[in-house]
PDB file of C-alpha atoms in Angstrom:
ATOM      1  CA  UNK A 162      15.645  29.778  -3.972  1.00 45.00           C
ATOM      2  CA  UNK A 163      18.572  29.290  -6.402  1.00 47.00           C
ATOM      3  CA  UNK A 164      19.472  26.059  -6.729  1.00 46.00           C
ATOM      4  CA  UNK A 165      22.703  26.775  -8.653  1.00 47.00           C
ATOM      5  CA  UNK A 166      26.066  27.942  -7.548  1.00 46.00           C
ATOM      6  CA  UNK A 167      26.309  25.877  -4.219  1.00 55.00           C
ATOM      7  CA  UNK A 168      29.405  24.264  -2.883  1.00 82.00           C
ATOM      8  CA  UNK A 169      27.532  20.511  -2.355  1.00 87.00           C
ATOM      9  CA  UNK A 170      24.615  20.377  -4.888  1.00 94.00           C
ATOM     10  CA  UNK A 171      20.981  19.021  -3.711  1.00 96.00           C
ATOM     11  CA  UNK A 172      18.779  16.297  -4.986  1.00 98.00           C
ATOM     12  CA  UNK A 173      15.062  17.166  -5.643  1.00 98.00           C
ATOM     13  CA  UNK A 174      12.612  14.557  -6.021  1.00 98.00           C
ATOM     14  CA  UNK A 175      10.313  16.515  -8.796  1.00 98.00           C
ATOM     15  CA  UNK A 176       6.288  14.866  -8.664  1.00 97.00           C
ATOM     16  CA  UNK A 177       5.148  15.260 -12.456  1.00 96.00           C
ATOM     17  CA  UNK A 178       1.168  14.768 -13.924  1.00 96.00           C
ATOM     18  CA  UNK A 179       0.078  10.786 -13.741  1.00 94.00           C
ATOM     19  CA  UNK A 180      -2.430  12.182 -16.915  1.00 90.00           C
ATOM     20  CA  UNK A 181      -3.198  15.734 -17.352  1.00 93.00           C
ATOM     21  CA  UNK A 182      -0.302  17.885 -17.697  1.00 93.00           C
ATOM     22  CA  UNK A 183      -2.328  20.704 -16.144  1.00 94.00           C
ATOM     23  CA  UNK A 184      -1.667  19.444 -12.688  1.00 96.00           C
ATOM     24  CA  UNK A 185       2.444  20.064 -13.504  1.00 96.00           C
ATOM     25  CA  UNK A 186       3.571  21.899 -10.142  1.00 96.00           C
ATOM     26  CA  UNK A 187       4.671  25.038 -10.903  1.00 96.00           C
ATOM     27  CA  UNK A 188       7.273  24.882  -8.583  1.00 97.00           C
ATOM     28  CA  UNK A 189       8.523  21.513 -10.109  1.00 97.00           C
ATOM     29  CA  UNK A 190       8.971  23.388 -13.558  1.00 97.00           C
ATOM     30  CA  UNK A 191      11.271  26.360 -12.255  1.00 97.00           C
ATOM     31  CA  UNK A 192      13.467  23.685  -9.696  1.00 97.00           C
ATOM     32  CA  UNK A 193      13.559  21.504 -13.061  1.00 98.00           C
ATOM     33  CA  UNK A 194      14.757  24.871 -15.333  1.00 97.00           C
ATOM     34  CA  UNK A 195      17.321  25.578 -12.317  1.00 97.00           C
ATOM     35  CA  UNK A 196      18.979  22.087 -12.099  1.00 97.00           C
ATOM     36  CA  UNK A 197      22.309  21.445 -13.325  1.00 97.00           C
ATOM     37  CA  UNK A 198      20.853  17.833 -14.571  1.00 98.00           C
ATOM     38  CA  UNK A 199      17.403  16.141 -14.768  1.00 98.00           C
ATOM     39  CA  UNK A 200      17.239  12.249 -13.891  1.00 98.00           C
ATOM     40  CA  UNK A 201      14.186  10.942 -15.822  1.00 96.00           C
ATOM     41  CA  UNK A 202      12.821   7.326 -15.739  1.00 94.00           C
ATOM     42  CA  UNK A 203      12.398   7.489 -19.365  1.00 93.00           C
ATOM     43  CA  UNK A 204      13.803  10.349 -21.282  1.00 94.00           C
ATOM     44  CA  UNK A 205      11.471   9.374 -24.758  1.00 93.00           C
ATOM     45  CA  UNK A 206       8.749  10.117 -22.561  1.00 92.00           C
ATOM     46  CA  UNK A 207      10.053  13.018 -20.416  1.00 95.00           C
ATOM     47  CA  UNK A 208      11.058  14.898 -23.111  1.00 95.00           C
ATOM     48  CA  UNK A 209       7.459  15.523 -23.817  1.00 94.00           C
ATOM     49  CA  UNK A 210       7.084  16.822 -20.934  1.00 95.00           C
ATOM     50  CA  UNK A 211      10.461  18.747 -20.837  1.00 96.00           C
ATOM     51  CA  UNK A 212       9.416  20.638 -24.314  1.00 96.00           C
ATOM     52  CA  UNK A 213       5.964  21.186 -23.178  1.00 96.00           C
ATOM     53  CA  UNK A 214       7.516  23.632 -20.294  1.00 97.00           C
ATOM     54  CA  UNK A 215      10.108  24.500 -22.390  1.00 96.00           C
ATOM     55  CA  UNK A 216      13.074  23.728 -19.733  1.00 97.00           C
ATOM     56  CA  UNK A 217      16.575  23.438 -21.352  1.00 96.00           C
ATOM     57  CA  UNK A 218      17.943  21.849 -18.332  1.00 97.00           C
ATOM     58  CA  UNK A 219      20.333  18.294 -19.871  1.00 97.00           C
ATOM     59  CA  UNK A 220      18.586  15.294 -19.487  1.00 97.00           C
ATOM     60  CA  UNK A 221      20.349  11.708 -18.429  1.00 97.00           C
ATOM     61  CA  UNK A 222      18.364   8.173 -17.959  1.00 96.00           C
ATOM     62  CA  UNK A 223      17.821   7.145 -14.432  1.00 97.00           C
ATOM     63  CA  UNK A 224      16.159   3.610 -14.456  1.00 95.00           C
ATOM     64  CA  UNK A 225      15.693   0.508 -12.596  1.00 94.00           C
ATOM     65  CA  UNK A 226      18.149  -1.204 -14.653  1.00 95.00           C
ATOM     66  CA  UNK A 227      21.190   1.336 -14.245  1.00 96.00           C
ATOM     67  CA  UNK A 228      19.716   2.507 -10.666  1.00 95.00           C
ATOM     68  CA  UNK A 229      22.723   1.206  -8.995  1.00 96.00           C
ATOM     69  CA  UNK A 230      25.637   2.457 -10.918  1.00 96.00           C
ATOM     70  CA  UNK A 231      24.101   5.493 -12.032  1.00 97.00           C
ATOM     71  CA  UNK A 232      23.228   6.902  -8.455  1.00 97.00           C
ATOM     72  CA  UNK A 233      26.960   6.276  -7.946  1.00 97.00           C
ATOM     73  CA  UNK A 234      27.533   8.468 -10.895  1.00 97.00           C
ATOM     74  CA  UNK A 235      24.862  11.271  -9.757  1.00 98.00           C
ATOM     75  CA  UNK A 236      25.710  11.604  -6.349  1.00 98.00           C
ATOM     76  CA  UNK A 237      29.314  12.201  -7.236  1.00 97.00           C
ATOM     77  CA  UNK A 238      28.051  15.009  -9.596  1.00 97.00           C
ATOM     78  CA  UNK A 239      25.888  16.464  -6.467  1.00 97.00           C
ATOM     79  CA  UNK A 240      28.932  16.268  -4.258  1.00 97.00           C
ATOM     80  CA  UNK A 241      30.945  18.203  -6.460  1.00 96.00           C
ATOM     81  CA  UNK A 242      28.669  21.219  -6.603  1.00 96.00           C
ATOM     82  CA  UNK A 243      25.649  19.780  -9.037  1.00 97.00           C
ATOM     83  CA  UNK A 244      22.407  19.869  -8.410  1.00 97.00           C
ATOM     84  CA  UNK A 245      19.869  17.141  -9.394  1.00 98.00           C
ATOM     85  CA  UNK A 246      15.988  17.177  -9.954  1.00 98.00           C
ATOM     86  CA  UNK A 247      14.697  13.290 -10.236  1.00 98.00           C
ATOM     87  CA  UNK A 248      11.617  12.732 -12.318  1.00 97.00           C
ATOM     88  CA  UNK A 249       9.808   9.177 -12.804  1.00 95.00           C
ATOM     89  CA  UNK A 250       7.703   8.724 -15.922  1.00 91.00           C
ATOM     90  CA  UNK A 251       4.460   9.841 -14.288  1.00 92.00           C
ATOM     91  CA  UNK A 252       3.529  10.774 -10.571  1.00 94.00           C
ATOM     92  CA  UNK A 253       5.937  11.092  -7.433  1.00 95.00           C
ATOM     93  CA  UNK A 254       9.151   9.843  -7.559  1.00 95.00           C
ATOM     94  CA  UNK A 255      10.603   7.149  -4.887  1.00 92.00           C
ATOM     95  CA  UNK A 256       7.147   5.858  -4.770  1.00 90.00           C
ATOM     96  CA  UNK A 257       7.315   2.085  -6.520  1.00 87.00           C
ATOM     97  CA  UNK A 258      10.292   3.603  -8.531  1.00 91.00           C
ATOM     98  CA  UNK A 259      14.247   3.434  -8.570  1.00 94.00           C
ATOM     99  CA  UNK A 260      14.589   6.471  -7.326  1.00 95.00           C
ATOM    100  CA  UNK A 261      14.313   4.974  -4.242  1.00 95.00           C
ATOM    101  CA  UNK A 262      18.520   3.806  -3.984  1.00 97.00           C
ATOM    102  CA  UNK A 263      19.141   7.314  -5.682  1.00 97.00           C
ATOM    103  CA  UNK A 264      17.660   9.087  -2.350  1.00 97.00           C
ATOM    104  CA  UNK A 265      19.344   6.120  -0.192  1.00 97.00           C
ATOM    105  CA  UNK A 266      22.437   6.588  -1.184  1.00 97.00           C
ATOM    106  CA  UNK A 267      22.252  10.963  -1.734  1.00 97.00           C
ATOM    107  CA  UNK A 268      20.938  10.382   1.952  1.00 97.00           C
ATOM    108  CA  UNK A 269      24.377   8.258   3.026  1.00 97.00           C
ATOM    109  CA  UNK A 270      26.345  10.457   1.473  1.00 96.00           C
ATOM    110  CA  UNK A 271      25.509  13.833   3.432  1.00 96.00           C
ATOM    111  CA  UNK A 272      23.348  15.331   0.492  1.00 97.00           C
ATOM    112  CA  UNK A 273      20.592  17.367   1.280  1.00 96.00           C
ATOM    113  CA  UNK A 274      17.632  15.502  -0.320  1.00 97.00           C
ATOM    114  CA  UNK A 275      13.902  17.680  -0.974  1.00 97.00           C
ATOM    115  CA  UNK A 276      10.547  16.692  -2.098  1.00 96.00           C
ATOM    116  CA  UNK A 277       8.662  19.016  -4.868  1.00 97.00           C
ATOM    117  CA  UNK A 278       5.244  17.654  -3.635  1.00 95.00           C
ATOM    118  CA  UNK A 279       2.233  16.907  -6.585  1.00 95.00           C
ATOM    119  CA  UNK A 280       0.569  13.991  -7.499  1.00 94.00           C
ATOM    120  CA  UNK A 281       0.763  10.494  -6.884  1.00 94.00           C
ATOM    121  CA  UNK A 282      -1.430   7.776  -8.263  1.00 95.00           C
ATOM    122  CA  UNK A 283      -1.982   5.668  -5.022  1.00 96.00           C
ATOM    123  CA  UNK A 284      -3.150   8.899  -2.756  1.00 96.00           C
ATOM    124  CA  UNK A 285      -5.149  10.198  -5.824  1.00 96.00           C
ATOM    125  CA  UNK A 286      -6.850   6.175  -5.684  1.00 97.00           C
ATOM    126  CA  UNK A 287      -7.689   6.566  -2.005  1.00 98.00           C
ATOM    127  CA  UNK A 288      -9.218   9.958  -1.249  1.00 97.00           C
ATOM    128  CA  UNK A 289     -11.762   9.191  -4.496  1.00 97.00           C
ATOM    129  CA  UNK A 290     -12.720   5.197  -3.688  1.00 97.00           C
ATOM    130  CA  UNK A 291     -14.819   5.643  -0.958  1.00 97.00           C
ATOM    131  CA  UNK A 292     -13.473   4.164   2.215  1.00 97.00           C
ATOM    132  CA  UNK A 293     -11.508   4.515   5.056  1.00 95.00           C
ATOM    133  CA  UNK A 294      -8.531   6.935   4.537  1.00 96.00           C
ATOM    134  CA  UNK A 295      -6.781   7.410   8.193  1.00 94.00           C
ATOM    135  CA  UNK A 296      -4.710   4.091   7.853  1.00 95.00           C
ATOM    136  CA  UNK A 297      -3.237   2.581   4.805  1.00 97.00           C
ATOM    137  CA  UNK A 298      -1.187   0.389   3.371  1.00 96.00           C
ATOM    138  CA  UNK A 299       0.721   0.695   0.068  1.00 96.00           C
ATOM    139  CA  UNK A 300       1.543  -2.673  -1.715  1.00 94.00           C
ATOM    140  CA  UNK A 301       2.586  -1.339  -5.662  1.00 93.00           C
ATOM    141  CA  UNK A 302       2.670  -4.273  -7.562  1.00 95.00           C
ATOM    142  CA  UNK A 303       2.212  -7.940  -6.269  1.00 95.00           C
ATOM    143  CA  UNK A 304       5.755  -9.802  -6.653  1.00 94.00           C
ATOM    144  CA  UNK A 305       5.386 -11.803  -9.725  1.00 91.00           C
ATOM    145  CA  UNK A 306       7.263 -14.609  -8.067  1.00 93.00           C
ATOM    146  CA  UNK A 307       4.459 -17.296  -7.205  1.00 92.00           C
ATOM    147  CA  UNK A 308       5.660 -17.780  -3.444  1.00 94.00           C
ATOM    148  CA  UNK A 309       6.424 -14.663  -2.708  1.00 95.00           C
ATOM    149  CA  UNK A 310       2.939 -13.580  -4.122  1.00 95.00           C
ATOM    150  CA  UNK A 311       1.321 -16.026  -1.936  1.00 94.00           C
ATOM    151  CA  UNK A 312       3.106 -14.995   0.866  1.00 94.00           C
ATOM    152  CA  UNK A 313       1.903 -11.294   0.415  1.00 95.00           C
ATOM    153  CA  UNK A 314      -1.497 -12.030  -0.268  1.00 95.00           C
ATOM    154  CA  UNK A 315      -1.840 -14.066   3.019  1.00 93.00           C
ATOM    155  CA  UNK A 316      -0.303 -11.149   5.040  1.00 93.00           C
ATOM    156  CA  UNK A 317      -3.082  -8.906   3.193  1.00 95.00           C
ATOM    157  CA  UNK A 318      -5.728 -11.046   4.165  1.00 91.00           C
ATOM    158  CA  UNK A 319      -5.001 -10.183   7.564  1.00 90.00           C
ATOM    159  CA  UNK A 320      -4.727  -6.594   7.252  1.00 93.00           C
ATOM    160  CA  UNK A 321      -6.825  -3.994   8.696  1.00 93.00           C
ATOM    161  CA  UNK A 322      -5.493  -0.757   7.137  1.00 96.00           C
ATOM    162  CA  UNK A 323      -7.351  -0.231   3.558  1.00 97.00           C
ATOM    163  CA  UNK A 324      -4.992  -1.654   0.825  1.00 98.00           C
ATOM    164  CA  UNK A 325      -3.541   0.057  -2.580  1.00 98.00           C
ATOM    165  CA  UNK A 326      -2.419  -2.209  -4.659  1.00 97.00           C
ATOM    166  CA  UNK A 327      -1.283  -0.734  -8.490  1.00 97.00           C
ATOM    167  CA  UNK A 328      -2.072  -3.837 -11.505  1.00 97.00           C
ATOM    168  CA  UNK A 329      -1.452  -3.418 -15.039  1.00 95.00           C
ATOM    169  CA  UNK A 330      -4.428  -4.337 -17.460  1.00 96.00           C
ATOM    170  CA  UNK A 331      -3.350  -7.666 -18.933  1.00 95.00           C
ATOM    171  CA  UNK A 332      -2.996  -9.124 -15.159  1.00 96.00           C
ATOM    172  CA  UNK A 333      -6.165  -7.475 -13.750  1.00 97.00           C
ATOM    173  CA  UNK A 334      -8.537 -10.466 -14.154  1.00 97.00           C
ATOM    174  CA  UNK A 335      -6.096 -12.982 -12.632  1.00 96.00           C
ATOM    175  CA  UNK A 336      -5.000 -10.535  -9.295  1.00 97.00           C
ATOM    176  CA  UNK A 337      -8.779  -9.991  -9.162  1.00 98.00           C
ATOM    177  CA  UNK A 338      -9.810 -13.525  -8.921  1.00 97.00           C
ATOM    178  CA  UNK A 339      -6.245 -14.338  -6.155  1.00 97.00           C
ATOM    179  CA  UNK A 340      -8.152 -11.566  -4.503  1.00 97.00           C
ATOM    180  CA  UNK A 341     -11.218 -12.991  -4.537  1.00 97.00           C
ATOM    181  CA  UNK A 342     -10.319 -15.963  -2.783  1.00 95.00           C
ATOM    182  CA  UNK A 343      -7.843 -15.182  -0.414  1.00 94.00           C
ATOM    183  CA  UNK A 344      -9.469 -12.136   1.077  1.00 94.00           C
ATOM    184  CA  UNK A 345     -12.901 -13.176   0.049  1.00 92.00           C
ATOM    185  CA  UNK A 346     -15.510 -12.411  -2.436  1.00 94.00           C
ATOM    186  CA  UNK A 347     -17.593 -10.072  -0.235  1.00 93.00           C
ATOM    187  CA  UNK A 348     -14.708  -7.559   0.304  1.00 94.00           C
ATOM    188  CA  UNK A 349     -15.512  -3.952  -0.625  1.00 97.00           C
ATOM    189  CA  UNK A 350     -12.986  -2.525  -3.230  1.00 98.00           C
ATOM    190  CA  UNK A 351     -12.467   0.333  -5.597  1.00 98.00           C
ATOM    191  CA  UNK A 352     -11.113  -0.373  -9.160  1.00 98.00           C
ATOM    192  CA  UNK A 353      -9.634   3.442 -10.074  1.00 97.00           C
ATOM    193  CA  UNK A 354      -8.883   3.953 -13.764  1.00 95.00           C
ATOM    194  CA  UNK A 355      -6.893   6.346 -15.812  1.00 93.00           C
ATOM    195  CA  UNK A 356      -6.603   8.582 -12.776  1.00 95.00           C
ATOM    196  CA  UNK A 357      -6.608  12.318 -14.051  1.00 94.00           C
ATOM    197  CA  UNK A 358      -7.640  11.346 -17.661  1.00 92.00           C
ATOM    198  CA  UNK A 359     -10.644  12.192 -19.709  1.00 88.00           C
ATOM    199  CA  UNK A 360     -11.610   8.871 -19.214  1.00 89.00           C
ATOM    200  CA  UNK A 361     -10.694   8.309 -15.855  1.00 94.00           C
ATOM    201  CA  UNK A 362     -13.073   5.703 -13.945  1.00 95.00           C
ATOM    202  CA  UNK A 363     -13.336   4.390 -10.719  1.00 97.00           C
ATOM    203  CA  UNK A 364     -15.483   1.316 -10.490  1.00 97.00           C
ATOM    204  CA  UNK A 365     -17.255   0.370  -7.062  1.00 98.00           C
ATOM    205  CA  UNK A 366     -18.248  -2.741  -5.560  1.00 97.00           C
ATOM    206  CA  UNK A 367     -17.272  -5.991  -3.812  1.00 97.00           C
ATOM    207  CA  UNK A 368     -14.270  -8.448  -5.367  1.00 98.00           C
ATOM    208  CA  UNK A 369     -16.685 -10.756  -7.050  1.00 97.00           C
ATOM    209  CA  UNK A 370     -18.601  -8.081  -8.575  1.00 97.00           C
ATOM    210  CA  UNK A 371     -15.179  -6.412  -9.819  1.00 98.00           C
ATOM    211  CA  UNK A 372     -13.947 -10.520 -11.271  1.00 98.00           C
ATOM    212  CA  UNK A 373     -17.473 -10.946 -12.768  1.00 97.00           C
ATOM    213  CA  UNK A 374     -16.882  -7.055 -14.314  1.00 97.00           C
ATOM    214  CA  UNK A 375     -13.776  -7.096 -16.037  1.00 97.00           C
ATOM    215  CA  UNK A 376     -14.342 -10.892 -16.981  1.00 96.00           C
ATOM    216  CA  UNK A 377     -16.949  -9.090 -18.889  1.00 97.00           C
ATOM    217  CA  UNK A 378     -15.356  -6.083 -19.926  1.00 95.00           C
ATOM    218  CA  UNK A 379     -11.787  -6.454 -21.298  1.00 94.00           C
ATOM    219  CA  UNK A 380      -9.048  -4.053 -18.797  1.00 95.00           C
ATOM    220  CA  UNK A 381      -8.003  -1.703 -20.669  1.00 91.00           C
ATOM    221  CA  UNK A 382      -5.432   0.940 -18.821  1.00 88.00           C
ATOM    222  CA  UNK A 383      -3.404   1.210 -15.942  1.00 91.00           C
ATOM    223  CA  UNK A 384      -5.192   0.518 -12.418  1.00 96.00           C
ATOM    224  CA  UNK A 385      -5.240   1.478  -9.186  1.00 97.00           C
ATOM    225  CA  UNK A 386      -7.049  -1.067  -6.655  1.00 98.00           C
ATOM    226  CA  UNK A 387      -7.956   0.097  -3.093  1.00 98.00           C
ATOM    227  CA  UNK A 388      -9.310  -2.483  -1.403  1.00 98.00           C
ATOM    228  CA  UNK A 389     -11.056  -2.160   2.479  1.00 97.00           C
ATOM    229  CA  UNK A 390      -9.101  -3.798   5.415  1.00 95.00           C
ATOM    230  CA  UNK A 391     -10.795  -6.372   7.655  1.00 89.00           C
ATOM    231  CA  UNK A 392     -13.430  -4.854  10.382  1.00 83.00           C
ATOM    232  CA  UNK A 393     -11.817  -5.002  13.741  1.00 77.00           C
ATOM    233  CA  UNK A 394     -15.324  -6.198  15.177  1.00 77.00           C
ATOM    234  CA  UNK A 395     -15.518  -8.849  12.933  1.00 76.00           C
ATOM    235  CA  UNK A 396     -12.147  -9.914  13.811  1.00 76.00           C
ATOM    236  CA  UNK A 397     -12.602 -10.141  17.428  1.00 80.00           C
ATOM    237  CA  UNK A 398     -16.143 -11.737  16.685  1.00 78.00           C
ATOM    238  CA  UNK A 399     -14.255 -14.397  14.448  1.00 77.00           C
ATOM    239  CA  UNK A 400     -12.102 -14.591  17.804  1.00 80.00           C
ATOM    240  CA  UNK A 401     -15.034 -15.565  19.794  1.00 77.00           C
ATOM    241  CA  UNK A 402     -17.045 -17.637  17.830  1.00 77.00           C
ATOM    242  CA  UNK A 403     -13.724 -19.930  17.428  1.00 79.00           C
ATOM    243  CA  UNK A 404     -13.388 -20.014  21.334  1.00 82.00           C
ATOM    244  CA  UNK A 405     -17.327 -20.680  21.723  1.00 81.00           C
ATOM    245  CA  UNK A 406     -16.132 -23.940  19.256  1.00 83.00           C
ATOM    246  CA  UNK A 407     -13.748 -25.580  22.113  1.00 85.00           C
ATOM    247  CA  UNK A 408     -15.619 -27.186  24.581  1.00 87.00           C
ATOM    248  CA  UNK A 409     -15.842 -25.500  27.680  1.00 88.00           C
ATOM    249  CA  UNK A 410     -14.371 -27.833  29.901  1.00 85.00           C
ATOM    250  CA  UNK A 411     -11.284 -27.683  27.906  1.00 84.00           C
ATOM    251  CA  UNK A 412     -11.184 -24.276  27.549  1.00 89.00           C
ATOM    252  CA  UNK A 413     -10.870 -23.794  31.437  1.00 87.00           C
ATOM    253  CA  UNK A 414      -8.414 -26.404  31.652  1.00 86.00           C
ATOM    254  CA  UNK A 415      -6.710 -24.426  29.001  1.00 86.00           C
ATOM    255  CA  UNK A 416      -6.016 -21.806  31.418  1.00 87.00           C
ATOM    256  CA  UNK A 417      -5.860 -24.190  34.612  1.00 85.00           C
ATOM    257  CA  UNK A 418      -3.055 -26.115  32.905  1.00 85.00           C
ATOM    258  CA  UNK A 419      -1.546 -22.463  33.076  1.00 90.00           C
ATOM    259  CA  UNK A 420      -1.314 -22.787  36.851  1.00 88.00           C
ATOM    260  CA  UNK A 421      -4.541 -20.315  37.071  1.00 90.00           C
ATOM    261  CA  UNK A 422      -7.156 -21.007  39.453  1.00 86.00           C
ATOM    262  CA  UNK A 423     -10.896 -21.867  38.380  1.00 85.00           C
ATOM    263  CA  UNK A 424     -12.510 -18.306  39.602  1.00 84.00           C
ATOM    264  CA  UNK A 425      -9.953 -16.596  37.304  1.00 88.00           C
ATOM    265  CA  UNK A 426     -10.097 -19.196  34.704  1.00 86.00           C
ATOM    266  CA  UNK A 427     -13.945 -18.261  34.404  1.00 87.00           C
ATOM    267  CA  UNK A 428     -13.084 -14.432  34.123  1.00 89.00           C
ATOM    268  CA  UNK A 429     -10.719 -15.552  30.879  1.00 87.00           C
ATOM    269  CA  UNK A 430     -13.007 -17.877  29.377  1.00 86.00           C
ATOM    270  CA  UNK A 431     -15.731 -14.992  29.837  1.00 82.00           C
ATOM    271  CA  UNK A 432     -13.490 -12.770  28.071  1.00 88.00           C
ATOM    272  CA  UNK A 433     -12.728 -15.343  25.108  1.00 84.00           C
ATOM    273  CA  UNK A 434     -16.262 -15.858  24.173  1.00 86.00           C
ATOM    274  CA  UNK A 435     -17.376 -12.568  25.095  1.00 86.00           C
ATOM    275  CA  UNK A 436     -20.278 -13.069  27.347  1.00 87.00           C
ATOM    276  CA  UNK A 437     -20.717 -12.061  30.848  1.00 89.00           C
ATOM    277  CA  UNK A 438     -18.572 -13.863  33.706  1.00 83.00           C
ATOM    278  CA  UNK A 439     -21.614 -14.780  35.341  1.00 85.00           C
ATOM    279  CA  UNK A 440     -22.931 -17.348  32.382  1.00 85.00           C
ATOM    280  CA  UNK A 441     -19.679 -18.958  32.287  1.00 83.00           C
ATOM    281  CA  UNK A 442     -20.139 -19.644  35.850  1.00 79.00           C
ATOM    282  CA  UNK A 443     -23.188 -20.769  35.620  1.00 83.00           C
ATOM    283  CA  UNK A 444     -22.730 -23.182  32.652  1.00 83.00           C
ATOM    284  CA  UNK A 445     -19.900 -24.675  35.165  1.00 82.00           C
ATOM    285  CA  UNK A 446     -22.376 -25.528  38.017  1.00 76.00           C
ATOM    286  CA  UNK A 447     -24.666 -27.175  35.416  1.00 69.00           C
ATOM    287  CA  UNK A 448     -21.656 -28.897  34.024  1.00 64.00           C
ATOM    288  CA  UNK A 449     -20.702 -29.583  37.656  1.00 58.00           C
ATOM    289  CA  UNK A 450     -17.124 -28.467  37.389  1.00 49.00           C
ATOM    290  CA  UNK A 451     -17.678 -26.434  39.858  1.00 49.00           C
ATOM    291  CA  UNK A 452     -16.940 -27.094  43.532  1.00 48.00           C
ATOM    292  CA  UNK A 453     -18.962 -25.506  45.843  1.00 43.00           C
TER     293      UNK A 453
END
């Protein structure tokens, strides 16, 4: 498809290598040698890339300190006939990345907006680590503001989808450790490394063994952490073991104070702990808070 010579132009989000240029998409390299412009993250470091495939195409910063302004600036250019591939220093764009307002406001603005699929560092992370795949949750980087962070980290350690979380090496150790106690020690994760490299790693184990690790061994790299949801059995055991806590006079009148009556107050309470109706009843008789 031509890309050129169109009366609105088209914005194409262009995924690049995360570490070995030999996963370049070929279709990425002829949309990015069609363009009218090329919006790179970085253009010191794109340009490697640029000369590598030999595309001529101009090249203008797009970044997440001009990402407001120069969207503005871009999607004029598109609506006057220009067509736009977006590139972000490594990976997929829109992913953890400015491009993000560019495709909100191309999107607002009537532009027809197109993905040049390849890779991405957080889907690479999950299909290799090892568990569950079929729901997932993408975090990027952990706010650096201290209440915020808090606040995310207590949603997490509710979560049941796996977690991707991306941490640069000099704050490894310390996300490790907030890890470590909010979620808990025993927590299956996968510490990915230098995805795509030659010395790409992915280390395996639970969140202590991954603090007591890189305590060891000094982070060196960028890193990918996927990190297994809560079990759903464990929750609702968790559940029960909590009701099983509350007396069980109180936790019928919990219900009774509901307006229930005692036989269906015995079918809930049942429920709560999960044990059969019939013990429940039975445990009322000896308690004598039964009637019969």
């Amino acid at each position: 498809m031509d890309t050129k010579n169109k009366e609105t132009g088209e914005l194409f989000l262009c995924a690049t290598p995360i570490g070995n240029l030999e996963d370049m998409p070929v279709r990425a390299v002829r949309i990015m040698k069609e363009a009218d412009l090329i919006a790179a993250e970085d253009t010191r470091n794109s340009i490697k890339l640029i000369n590598h495939f030999e595309i001529d195409t101009p090249m203008t910063s797009y970044h997440e300190y001009n990402k407001v302004d120069k969207a503005k600036v871009l999607v004029d250019k598109m609506l006057a006939g220009q067509t736009v591939a977006l590139i972000t220093d490594a990976g997929t764009p829109g992913i953890s990345d400015p491009g993000e307002e560019l495709v909100r406001q191309a999107v607002q603005a009537g532009i027809n907006v197109t993905s040049v699929p390849g890779p991405a560092a957080c889907i690479n992370a999950l299909i290799i680590s090892g568990l569950p795949t079929r729901r997932f949750v993408f975090e990027a980087f952990l706010p650096s503001d201290k209440k915020e962070r808090a606040a995310v980290l207590e949603e997490l350690s509710h979560e049941t989808r796996t977690m991707i979380i991306y941490e640069a090496p000099h704050r490894l150790c310390r996300t490790l450790a907030e890890l470590a106690e909010i979620l808990g020690g025993d927590r299956q994760i996968a510490v990915c490394k230098e995805l795509t490299k030659r010395h790409e790693t992915v280390y395996r184990s639970d969140i202590k063994g991954a603090v007591d690790y890189y305590n060891a061994n000094e982070p060196r790299g960028e890193y990918v952490l996927v990190i297994a949801g809560l079990n759903r059995e464990d929750i609702i055991r968790d559940k029960q073991d909590a009701w099983k806590e509350m007396p069980l006079e109180e936790h019928l009148k919990h219900y009774e104070s509901q307006g229930i009556e005692r036989r269906e107050a015995i079918k809930l309470v049942a429920k709560d702990r999960g044990v059969p109706k019939r013990e429940i009843y039975n445990m009322t008789l000896n308690l004598s808070l039964i009637h019969i």
